[in-house]
Amino acid sequence: MAATSVVVLDRGNNTTCTINLHGATVVSWRVNNQEQLFVSKLAVFDGKKAIRGGIPFVFPQFGPWSFGPQHGFARLIRWNLEKAPERLASGDVEAIFSLMDSDFSRSIWNYQFRLTYRLILREKELHFNIAVFNPSKNLTFSFNMLLHTYFKVPDVRRCQITGLQGCTFVDKTREGAVYQEARDVVTINEWTDRIYQNTSQEHIITNVVSGRKMRIQKYNFADTVIWNPWLDHAKDMTDFGDDEYPNMVCVEAGHVSSPVILLPGTAFEASQILQVM
């Protein structure tokens, strides 16, 4: 991993956020020196493959794609550092990343677009502000977008996730069957791959690092994906250790169950705040 490919936001007090320009993937978020994100010990940093862990940026497709790579191309190509890390008056640190259409992206998906991704590192929070702009004069495009966040946990079986009760979900472990969630907290004890629709703007995950809670707040991300490969599917991934599944849970804010339709000259904005409680 060449030094030039990594950008570090440093707030002081051992609170940092590291972004790999390959996919603008957040690969580390430390609060008082405690890592909050899971990255597999077998993750590949070859500038080609998506990074297994942290927060890969899924755009313009979620899931398998007839035109190109699963989960789109944004997590597979190098982004630009639009604004280098800068300390704000509040003491927080901000950086801005951007991605525009290129010969490569247009060879897969022939639209002009501009993405900006603004990260702000606060004392116990990480803020994500995303804008997608359609600069075309006449072409409308549609897309999915999702932040594929891998949270680090001591034991996923002890985590509880709020904000899903009453929501409809698509269960990808049961051939896409649709169910309604009755539980006030969701727990994970097996292979789990669910798209929860029209979820609450806030989720809390219990028993993350050091037994603390993680709050997820989201805006304009209608869906929440919950994923853990369990042993069954950990074995299928060359870049994920067979024994690593108990130490991660993916709780992913996204707009994936229906596409965003973006008219010429318009923009779509979405955001997420992660907070260690």
XYZ file of N, CA, C and O in Angstrom, residues 4-9 17-27 57 74 77-86 93-100 114-121 126-132:
208
model
N 1.203 7.211 -0.707
C 0.422 8.221 -1.426
C -1.027 7.797 -1.630
O -1.855 8.616 -1.971
N -1.315 6.512 -1.409
C -2.682 6.051 -1.670
C -3.577 6.175 -0.441
O -4.739 5.822 -0.479
N -3.009 6.686 0.671
C -3.748 6.745 1.929
C -3.812 8.179 2.441
O -2.833 8.910 2.386
N -4.984 8.557 2.933
C -5.193 9.890 3.505
C -5.617 9.697 4.958
O -6.505 8.889 5.244
N -4.972 10.440 5.860
C -5.283 10.294 7.288
C -5.860 11.598 7.834
O -5.283 12.667 7.640
N -6.998 11.480 8.512
C -7.560 12.580 9.284
C -7.158 12.316 10.731
O -7.415 11.226 11.253
N -8.891 8.798 11.311
C -9.640 8.097 10.274
C -8.720 7.994 9.064
O -8.121 8.988 8.651
N -8.604 6.783 8.513
C -7.717 6.540 7.377
C -8.541 6.115 6.172
O -9.382 5.206 6.286
N -8.301 6.784 5.048
C -9.033 6.495 3.810
C -8.033 6.055 2.755
O -7.040 6.737 2.508
N -8.302 4.904 2.160
C -7.499 4.448 1.029
C -8.165 4.992 -0.235
O -9.371 4.804 -0.430
N -7.378 5.682 -1.069
C -7.969 6.290 -2.269
C -8.511 5.244 -3.240
O -9.344 5.568 -4.087
N -8.100 3.993 -3.079
C -8.694 2.918 -3.877
C -10.125 2.723 -3.364
O -10.353 2.195 -2.271
N -11.078 3.236 -4.133
C -12.474 3.153 -3.733
C -12.890 4.193 -2.700
O -14.019 4.151 -2.222
N -11.979 5.098 -2.338
C -12.218 6.022 -1.209
C -12.739 5.206 -0.025
O -13.706 5.565 0.645
N -12.074 4.091 0.217
C -12.503 3.151 1.255
C -11.949 3.589 2.608
O -10.731 3.692 2.772
N -12.843 3.858 3.548
C -12.388 4.123 4.915
C -11.874 2.795 5.466
O -12.634 1.821 5.541
N -10.593 2.735 5.807
C -10.005 1.460 6.245
C -9.699 1.438 7.743
O -9.348 0.386 8.287
N -17.478 1.799 -0.739
C -18.506 2.692 -1.280
C -19.153 2.006 -2.492
O -18.507 1.801 -3.518
N -17.357 2.002 -8.109
C -16.786 3.070 -7.265
C -15.805 2.521 -6.234
O -14.845 3.196 -5.857
N -12.076 1.738 -8.065
C -11.197 2.674 -8.762
C -10.711 3.762 -7.816
O -11.290 4.003 -6.762
N -9.619 4.380 -8.234
C -8.989 5.395 -7.395
C -9.776 6.702 -7.480
O -10.090 7.191 -8.560
N -10.085 7.252 -6.317
C -10.774 8.531 -6.230
C -9.750 9.666 -6.166
O -8.564 9.438 -5.936
N -10.255 10.877 -6.323
C -9.413 12.068 -6.176
C -9.562 12.623 -4.765
O -10.663 12.596 -4.209
N -8.472 13.143 -4.242
C -8.542 13.899 -3.000
C -8.845 15.339 -3.397
O -7.995 16.055 -3.904
N -10.084 15.727 -3.212
C -10.558 17.044 -3.636
C -10.072 18.126 -2.677
O -9.712 19.230 -3.080
N -10.108 17.787 -1.381
C -9.666 18.738 -0.363
C -8.927 17.959 0.712
O -9.502 17.064 1.338
N -7.645 18.266 0.870
C -6.821 17.544 1.843
C -7.346 17.810 3.258
O -8.015 18.814 3.496
N -7.051 16.895 4.209
C -7.567 17.058 5.570
C -7.247 18.439 6.132
O -6.113 18.921 6.015
N -8.266 19.053 6.702
C -8.123 20.410 7.214
C -8.854 20.499 8.549
O -9.974 19.994 8.691
N -11.867 17.534 11.947
C -11.028 17.481 10.738
C -11.882 17.008 9.568
O -12.629 16.029 9.689
N -11.743 17.715 8.445
C -12.559 17.435 7.257
C -11.662 17.116 6.061
O -10.590 17.697 5.905
N -12.132 16.202 5.228
C -11.495 15.962 3.927
C -12.601 15.665 2.925
O -13.682 15.193 3.306
N -12.337 15.984 1.657
C -13.346 15.748 0.609
C -12.712 14.945 -0.521
O -11.616 15.270 -0.990
N -13.430 13.900 -0.944
C -13.002 13.018 -2.027
C -14.000 13.151 -3.163
O -15.175 13.469 -2.942
N -13.544 12.900 -4.390
C -14.477 13.007 -5.517
C -14.174 11.951 -6.566
O -13.064 11.422 -6.657
N -15.217 11.660 -7.333
C -15.097 10.707 -8.432
C -15.946 11.220 -9.576
O -17.086 11.648 -9.356
N -15.368 11.205 -10.778
C -16.115 11.603 -11.979
C -16.075 10.457 -12.969
O -15.238 9.565 -12.868
N -20.894 13.077 -11.273
C -19.877 13.580 -10.347
C -20.320 13.238 -8.926
O -21.450 13.517 -8.543
N -19.421 12.599 -8.197
C -19.680 12.201 -6.806
C -18.757 12.990 -5.900
O -17.552 13.076 -6.167
N -19.300 13.555 -4.828
C -18.417 14.109 -3.800
C -18.739 13.426 -2.481
O -19.896 13.123 -2.186
N -17.681 13.204 -1.712
C -17.755 12.402 -0.490
C -16.967 13.173 0.561
O -15.743 13.285 0.477
N -17.706 13.752 1.501
C -17.085 14.607 2.513
C -17.106 13.885 3.850
O -18.156 13.426 4.298
N -15.944 13.762 4.449
C -15.815 13.098 5.743
C -15.403 14.115 6.791
O -14.510 14.943 6.541
N -16.049 14.058 7.938
C -15.675 14.924 9.055
C -15.459 14.034 10.275
O -16.349 13.268 10.669
N -14.254 14.135 10.840
C -13.893 13.352 12.021
C -14.091 14.223 13.248
O -13.430 15.259 13.398
N -18.032 10.069 13.283
C -17.542 10.191 11.919
C -18.750 10.517 11.051
O -19.753 9.804 11.084
N -18.656 11.645 10.329
C -19.763 12.121 9.492
C -19.426 11.896 8.021
O -18.299 12.148 7.601
N -20.428 11.458 7.277
C -20.282 11.167 5.846
C -21.347 11.975 5.105
O -22.539 11.780 5.354
N -20.944 12.857 4.213
C -21.896 13.614 3.397
C -21.601 13.318 1.934
O -20.479 13.528 1.472
N -22.616 12.839 1.230
C -22.434 12.374 -0.147
C -23.347 13.147 -1.077
O -24.526 13.357 -0.757
N -22.811 13.569 -2.209
C -23.642 14.187 -3.242
C -23.328 13.534 -4.583
O -22.157 13.305 -4.914
N -24.392 13.210 -5.329
C -24.255 12.674 -6.684
C -24.898 13.705 -7.610
O -26.058 14.074 -7.400
